[in-house]
Coordinates of C-alpha atoms and ligand atoms in Angstrom, one line a residue:
M14 CA 9.4 -0.1 -11.0
S15 CA 11.3 -3.0 -9.0
D16 CA 13.9 -4.9 -10.8
P17 CA 12.6 -8.7 -11.4
K18 CA 16.0 -10.0 -10.7
F19 CA 15.4 -9.5 -7.0
T20 CA 12.8 -11.2 -4.7
P21 CA 10.3 -8.5 -3.5
R22 CA 11.7 -8.1 -0.1
V23 CA 10.8 -5.3 2.8
F24 CA 13.4 -4.2 5.6
S25 CA 12.7 -1.6 8.0
G26 CA 13.9 -0.6 11.4
I27 CA 13.1 1.4 14.6
Q28 CA 15.7 2.6 17.1
P29 CA 15.3 1.1 20.9
S30 CA 16.2 4.3 22.2
G31 CA 13.3 5.2 24.2
G32 CA 9.5 4.4 24.0
L33 CA 7.5 4.3 20.7
T34 CA 5.4 7.3 19.8
L35 CA 2.3 7.6 17.5
G36 CA 4.7 9.0 14.9
N37 CA 6.5 5.8 14.7
Y38 CA 3.3 4.1 14.7
L39 CA 1.5 5.8 12.0
G40 CA 4.6 6.7 10.1
A41 CA 6.2 3.1 10.1
I42 CA 4.7 0.3 12.1
K43 CA 1.2 0.5 10.6
R44 CA 2.7 -0.1 7.1
F45 CA 4.8 -2.9 8.3
V46 CA 1.9 -4.9 9.2
T47 CA 0.1 -4.3 5.9
M48 CA 3.2 -5.2 3.8
Q49 CA 3.6 -8.5 5.7
D50 CA 0.4 -9.5 4.0
E51 CA 1.3 -8.3 0.4
A52 CA 3.4 -10.2 -1.7
F53 CA 6.9 -9.6 0.2
E54 CA 9.2 -11.0 2.4
T55 CA 9.2 -8.9 5.7
V56 CA 12.2 -8.4 7.8
Y57 CA 11.5 -5.9 10.7
C58 CA 14.3 -4.8 13.0
M59 CA 15.1 -3.2 16.4
V60 CA 18.1 -1.3 15.6
D61 CA 20.0 -1.5 18.8
M62 CA 23.7 -0.7 17.3
H63 CA 22.1 2.5 15.7
A64 CA 20.6 3.4 19.1
M65 CA 24.1 3.4 20.7
T66 CA 25.6 6.0 18.4
V67 CA 24.3 8.2 21.4
W68 CA 24.9 6.9 25.0
Q69 CA 22.4 4.5 26.1
D70 CA 22.6 3.1 29.6
P71 CA 23.1 -0.9 29.0
K72 CA 20.1 -1.6 31.2
D73 CA 17.6 0.8 29.2
L74 CA 18.9 -0.4 25.9
A75 CA 18.3 -4.0 26.7
H76 CA 14.7 -3.1 28.3
N77 CA 13.8 -0.9 25.3
T78 CA 14.9 -3.3 22.6
R79 CA 12.4 -5.9 24.2
E80 CA 9.6 -3.3 24.9
L81 CA 10.0 -2.5 20.9
A82 CA 9.6 -5.7 20.1
A83 CA 6.5 -6.2 22.0
G84 CA 5.1 -2.8 20.5
F85 CA 6.0 -4.5 17.0
I86 CA 3.9 -7.8 17.8
A87 CA 1.3 -5.9 19.8
S88 CA 0.6 -3.6 16.9
G89 CA 0.2 -6.8 14.6
V90 CA 3.4 -7.7 13.1
S91 CA 3.4 -11.5 13.2
P92 CA 6.5 -13.5 14.1
E93 CA 4.9 -16.2 12.1
K94 CA 4.4 -13.9 8.9
S95 CA 7.6 -11.6 9.3
I96 CA 11.3 -12.2 10.6
L97 CA 11.7 -10.1 13.7
I98 CA 15.4 -9.2 14.8
N99 CA 17.6 -7.1 16.9
Q100 CA 20.2 -5.8 14.7
S101 CA 23.3 -7.0 16.9
Q102 CA 22.3 -10.5 16.8
V103 CA 22.7 -10.6 12.9
P104 CA 26.5 -9.7 12.7
E105 CA 26.2 -9.3 9.1
H106 CA 24.9 -6.1 9.3
A107 CA 28.1 -4.6 10.9
Q108 CA 30.2 -6.7 8.5
L109 CA 28.5 -5.3 5.3
G110 CA 28.3 -1.7 7.3
W111 CA 32.5 -1.7 7.2
I112 CA 32.5 -2.1 3.5
F113 CA 29.9 0.5 3.0
N114 CA 32.0 2.8 5.1
C115 CA 34.7 2.4 2.6
V116 CA 32.1 3.1 -0.4
A117 CA 30.2 6.3 1.1
R118 CA 32.1 9.6 1.0
M119 CA 32.7 11.7 3.7
G120 CA 30.9 14.5 2.0
W121 CA 27.9 12.8 1.6
M122 CA 27.6 11.7 5.0
G123 CA 28.3 15.4 6.0
R124 CA 25.2 16.4 4.3
M125 CA 22.7 14.4 6.3
T126 CA 20.3 16.5 7.9
Q127 CA 19.6 14.1 10.7
F128 CA 23.5 14.1 11.8
K129 CA 23.4 17.8 11.5
D130 CA 20.2 18.0 13.8
K131 CA 21.6 15.7 16.3
A132 CA 25.3 16.7 16.3
G133 CA 24.2 20.7 16.5
K134 CA 27.2 22.8 17.0
N135 CA 29.0 19.8 18.9
T136 CA 30.3 18.1 15.8
E137 CA 33.8 17.6 17.3
N138 CA 32.3 15.7 20.5
V139 CA 29.6 13.4 18.9
S140 CA 30.6 9.7 18.3
L141 CA 32.1 8.6 15.1
G142 CA 29.3 6.1 14.9
L143 CA 26.6 9.0 14.5
F144 CA 28.5 10.3 11.6
A145 CA 28.7 6.8 10.0
Y146 CA 25.2 5.8 10.8
P147 CA 23.7 6.0 7.4
A148 CA 26.4 3.5 5.9
L149 CA 25.0 1.0 8.5
M150 CA 21.7 1.9 7.7
A151 CA 22.3 1.1 4.1
A152 CA 23.8 -2.4 5.1
D153 CA 20.7 -3.1 7.1
I154 CA 18.6 -2.9 4.1
L155 CA 21.2 -4.2 1.4
V156 CA 22.4 -7.1 3.2
Y157 CA 18.9 -8.6 2.5
H158 CA 18.9 -7.1 -1.1
A159 CA 15.7 -5.6 0.3
T160 CA 13.6 -3.8 -2.6
H161 CA 11.2 -1.8 -0.6
V162 CA 11.6 0.3 2.8
P163 CA 8.5 1.5 4.7
V164 CA 9.5 4.7 6.8
G165 CA 8.4 8.1 7.5
E166 CA 9.3 11.0 5.6
D167 CA 12.3 12.0 7.7
Q168 CA 14.0 9.0 6.6
K169 CA 13.9 9.9 3.0
Q170 CA 17.3 11.3 2.7
H171 CA 19.0 8.2 4.1
L172 CA 17.3 6.2 1.7
E173 CA 18.5 8.2 -1.1
L174 CA 22.0 7.6 0.2
T175 CA 21.4 4.1 0.5
R176 CA 20.8 4.0 -3.3
D177 CA 23.8 6.1 -3.9
I178 CA 26.0 3.7 -2.0
A179 CA 24.4 0.6 -3.9
A180 CA 25.1 2.8 -7.1
K181 CA 28.6 3.4 -6.4
F182 CA 29.5 -0.2 -5.4
N183 CA 27.7 -1.6 -8.4
H184 CA 29.8 0.9 -10.5
D185 CA 33.2 0.6 -8.9
Y186 CA 33.3 -3.3 -9.0
G187 CA 31.4 -3.5 -12.1
V188 CA 28.7 -5.6 -11.1
D189 CA 24.8 -5.3 -11.0
F190 CA 24.5 -6.8 -7.5
F191 CA 22.7 -4.4 -5.0
P192 CA 19.3 -3.3 -5.8
M193 CA 18.0 0.1 -6.2
T194 CA 15.8 0.1 -2.7
E195 CA 12.2 2.0 -3.1
P196 CA 11.2 4.0 -0.2
V197 CA 7.9 3.5 0.7
I198 CA 6.4 6.9 2.2
E199 CA 2.7 6.6 2.1
G200 CA -0.5 7.7 3.8
A201 CA -2.0 10.4 5.6
A202 CA 0.5 10.6 8.4
T203 CA 4.1 10.2 7.1
R204 CA 5.3 13.2 9.2
V205 CA 3.5 13.4 12.6
M206 CA 4.2 16.8 14.2
S207 CA 4.6 17.8 17.8
L208 CA 1.4 18.5 19.6
R209 CA 2.9 21.5 21.0
D210 CA 4.5 23.2 18.1
G211 CA 3.1 22.2 14.4
S212 CA 6.5 22.8 12.8
K213 CA 8.6 20.5 14.9
K214 CA 8.4 16.5 14.4
M215 CA 6.8 14.4 17.0
S216 CA 9.7 12.8 18.5
K217 CA 10.9 10.5 21.4
S218 CA 13.7 12.9 22.4
D219 CA 11.7 16.1 22.7
P220 CA 11.9 17.3 26.3
S221 CA 8.3 17.8 26.5
D222 CA 6.3 14.5 27.2
A223 CA 3.0 16.6 26.2
S224 CA 4.7 17.0 22.5
R225 CA 4.1 13.5 21.9
I226 CA 1.5 10.6 22.5
N227 CA 3.6 7.5 23.7
M228 CA 2.3 4.0 22.7
T229 CA 2.2 3.3 26.6
D230 CA 0.3 6.2 27.5
D231 CA -3.1 5.4 29.2
A232 CA -6.4 6.8 28.1
D233 CA -6.3 9.7 30.3
A234 CA -2.8 11.0 29.4
I235 CA -3.9 10.3 25.7
A236 CA -7.2 12.5 26.1
K237 CA -5.3 15.1 28.1
K238 CA -2.6 15.6 25.7
I239 CA -5.1 15.9 22.5
R240 CA -7.2 18.4 24.8
K241 CA -4.1 20.5 25.4
A242 CA -2.6 20.2 21.8
K243 CA -1.9 23.6 20.2
T244 CA -4.5 24.6 17.7
D245 CA -5.7 27.9 16.2
P246 CA -9.3 29.4 16.8
D247 CA -10.9 28.7 13.4
A248 CA -13.2 25.8 12.6
L249 CA -12.0 23.0 10.4
P250 CA -12.2 23.3 6.8
S251 CA -14.0 21.1 4.3
E252 CA -11.4 21.0 1.9
V253 CA -7.5 20.1 2.2
D254 CA -6.9 23.6 0.9
G255 CA -8.3 25.2 3.9
L256 CA -5.4 23.7 6.0
K257 CA -2.7 25.3 4.2
D258 CA -0.5 27.5 6.7
R259 CA -2.5 26.0 9.8
P260 CA 0.2 23.4 10.7
E261 CA -1.5 22.4 13.9
A262 CA -4.9 21.7 12.6
R263 CA -3.3 19.9 9.7
N264 CA -1.4 17.6 11.9
L265 CA -4.6 16.7 14.1
V266 CA -6.5 15.9 11.0
N267 CA -3.5 13.8 9.5
I268 CA -3.3 12.0 13.0
Y269 CA -7.2 11.5 12.5
A270 CA -6.8 10.2 9.0
G271 CA -3.9 7.9 9.8
L272 CA -5.7 6.4 12.9
N273 CA -8.8 6.0 10.9
E274 CA -7.5 4.7 7.9
Q275 CA -9.1 7.4 5.8
S276 CA -7.7 9.9 3.4
V277 CA -7.4 13.5 4.7
E278 CA -10.2 14.5 1.9
E279 CA -12.8 11.9 3.6
V280 CA -12.1 13.0 7.2
L281 CA -12.7 16.7 6.2
R282 CA -15.8 15.8 4.2
D283 CA -17.1 14.5 8.0
V284 CA -15.5 17.2 10.1
G285 CA -15.3 20.2 8.1
G286 CA -17.1 23.1 10.1
Q287 CA -16.4 21.6 13.3
Q288 CA -14.6 23.7 16.1
F289 CA -11.8 22.2 17.8
G290 CA -14.0 21.7 21.0
T291 CA -15.9 19.0 19.1
F292 CA -13.1 17.4 16.8
K293 CA -10.7 16.9 19.7
P294 CA -12.7 14.8 21.8
A295 CA -13.6 12.6 19.0
L296 CA -9.9 12.3 17.9
A297 CA -9.0 11.4 21.8
E298 CA -11.8 8.9 21.6
L299 CA -10.5 7.5 18.4
A300 CA -6.9 7.4 19.6
V301 CA -7.9 5.7 22.8
A302 CA -9.8 3.1 21.0
K303 CA -6.8 2.4 18.4
L304 CA -4.1 2.6 20.9
S305 CA -5.2 1.2 24.3
P306 CA -5.5 -2.3 23.0
I307 CA -2.0 -2.2 21.8
S308 CA -0.4 -0.8 25.1
T309 CA -2.3 -3.5 27.1
E310 CA -1.0 -6.3 24.7
M311 CA 2.6 -4.6 25.2
A312 CA 2.2 -5.0 28.9
R313 CA 1.3 -8.6 28.6
L314 CA 4.1 -9.4 26.3
M315 CA 6.5 -7.7 28.7
A316 CA 5.7 -10.0 31.3
D317 CA 7.3 -12.9 29.5
P318 CA 10.7 -11.4 28.4
A319 CA 11.9 -14.8 27.7
E320 CA 9.5 -15.4 25.1
I321 CA 10.4 -12.3 23.5
D322 CA 14.2 -13.3 23.5
R323 CA 13.2 -16.5 22.0
I324 CA 11.2 -14.8 19.2
L325 CA 14.3 -12.6 18.3
A326 CA 16.8 -15.7 18.3
R327 CA 14.5 -17.5 15.9
G328 CA 14.5 -14.4 13.7
A329 CA 18.1 -13.9 13.7
G330 CA 18.5 -17.3 12.5
Q331 CA 16.0 -16.8 9.7
A332 CA 17.5 -13.3 8.8
R333 CA 21.0 -15.1 8.6
E334 CA 19.9 -17.6 6.2
I335 CA 19.1 -14.6 4.0
A336 CA 22.0 -12.2 4.8
T337 CA 24.9 -14.8 4.9
P338 CA 25.1 -15.6 1.2
I339 CA 24.7 -12.1 0.2
L340 CA 27.6 -10.9 2.5
K341 CA 29.8 -13.9 1.1
K342 CA 29.2 -12.9 -2.4
T343 CA 30.1 -9.2 -1.3
Y344 CA 33.3 -10.6 -0.1
E345 CA 34.0 -12.3 -3.1
I346 CA 33.3 -9.2 -5.1
V347 CA 35.7 -6.9 -3.3
G348 CA 38.4 -9.6 -3.2
M349 CA 38.4 -10.7 0.5
V350 CA 40.0 -14.3 0.7
G351 CA 37.7 -16.8 2.4
Ligands
TYM10 P1 13.6 6.0 14.2 O1 13.8 5.0 15.2 O2 13.8 7.6 14.4 O3 12.2 5.8 13.7 C1 11.5 4.8 13.2 C2 10.7 5.0 12.0 O4 9.5 5.9 12.5 C3 9.4 6.9 11.8 N1 9.0 8.2 12.4 C4 8.0 9.0 12.0 N2 7.0 9.0 10.9 C5 6.1 9.9 11.0 N3 6.2 11.0 12.1 C6 7.1 11.1 12.9 N4 7.0 11.9 14.0 C7 8.0 9.9 13.1 N5 9.0 9.7 13.8 C8 9.5 8.7 13.4 C9 10.7 7.0 11.1 O5 10.5 8.0 9.7 C10 11.2 5.5 10.8 O6 10.5 5.0 9.9 N6 17.4 5.6 10.9 C11 16.0 4.9 11.3 C12 16.3 3.7 11.7 C13 16.8 2.7 10.7 C14 16.2 2.1 9.4 C15 17.1 1.2 9.0 C16 14.9 2.4 8.8 C17 18.0 2.0 10.8 N7 18.3 1.3 9.8 C18 17.1 0.5 7.9 C19 14.6 1.8 7.6 C20 15.7 0.9 7.1 C21 15.7 6.0 12.3 O7 16.4 6.5 13.1 O8 14.2 5.7 12.7

């Protein structure tokens, strides 16, 4: 249960480090849209400062930030209902991030699987920012005293760390100031897998474009990628148990369920017994029907980047109204003279 002392508030972010994928859409954005109509204030963020923890060409970063904003809006995130920002335009994130750099322990950061995956064997040569990244992520959330964070499964460990940072801060300074944020990891598609390898997450950084569906893919590309998706030779089962040890089949069924807003059980009730030769075209048709209006709307919004910039500037103003007093109080707690 959330602490009634805190306003129910949602924060979540996505990196503008390349195009949006179906994984981002099903794992995160769809939930962003439903939560803005529930009893929450909602703040959604293009985390440009996180993106630059690995090299980004400046022109690409600016373009990808605007395109991500267009993707949010085209998917149904409303700038009237939600506060839409890019991280660097709200400096309180970085300011609280520094304080959390001094709360988090090296050992905690070293255990982050995302850091280990991204750094690989190259730990001497990656940026310091990549290592410190989860402390800034905690600041993104806690600078709003956010109580709920909708994300895909892969962010779970970072959200546990966010709670650890909040608890250590509260303990060290003898306060009950930062909330214990709840992760919201829900639905059939919290971990969308690669279309080429059911053991790997669908990711914008996978070198194979055929492994993912991009939100900007056209109908032909979507249909082709689904047709070529790796599967096994068996028919689909009628029960969830039958998907055990069939990662590729499970992934396609999860995607179908996520897109069609059904449970996996409901989908299997309808498609159990079908061969992939029948199921894949139905999935492709569903994906095109759901995604192509979004990509059309994204292209329309991208034709007027000045309007996107106005939305982000307005969002930054609204966000700072929440974040400034929280940061001010944090400075007082730690003993900064102001
Ligand atoms: P990022 O940019 O990698 O991904 C954005 C969101 O999309 C979800 N996601 C997926 N969900 C299901 N299946 C997939 N294959 C898949 N791929 C991505 C992610 O779980 C995430 O919810 N560290 C974050 C960004 C961030 C953030 C935050 C998130 C920075 N500050 C504060 C929440 C709160 C990240 O790299 O997400």
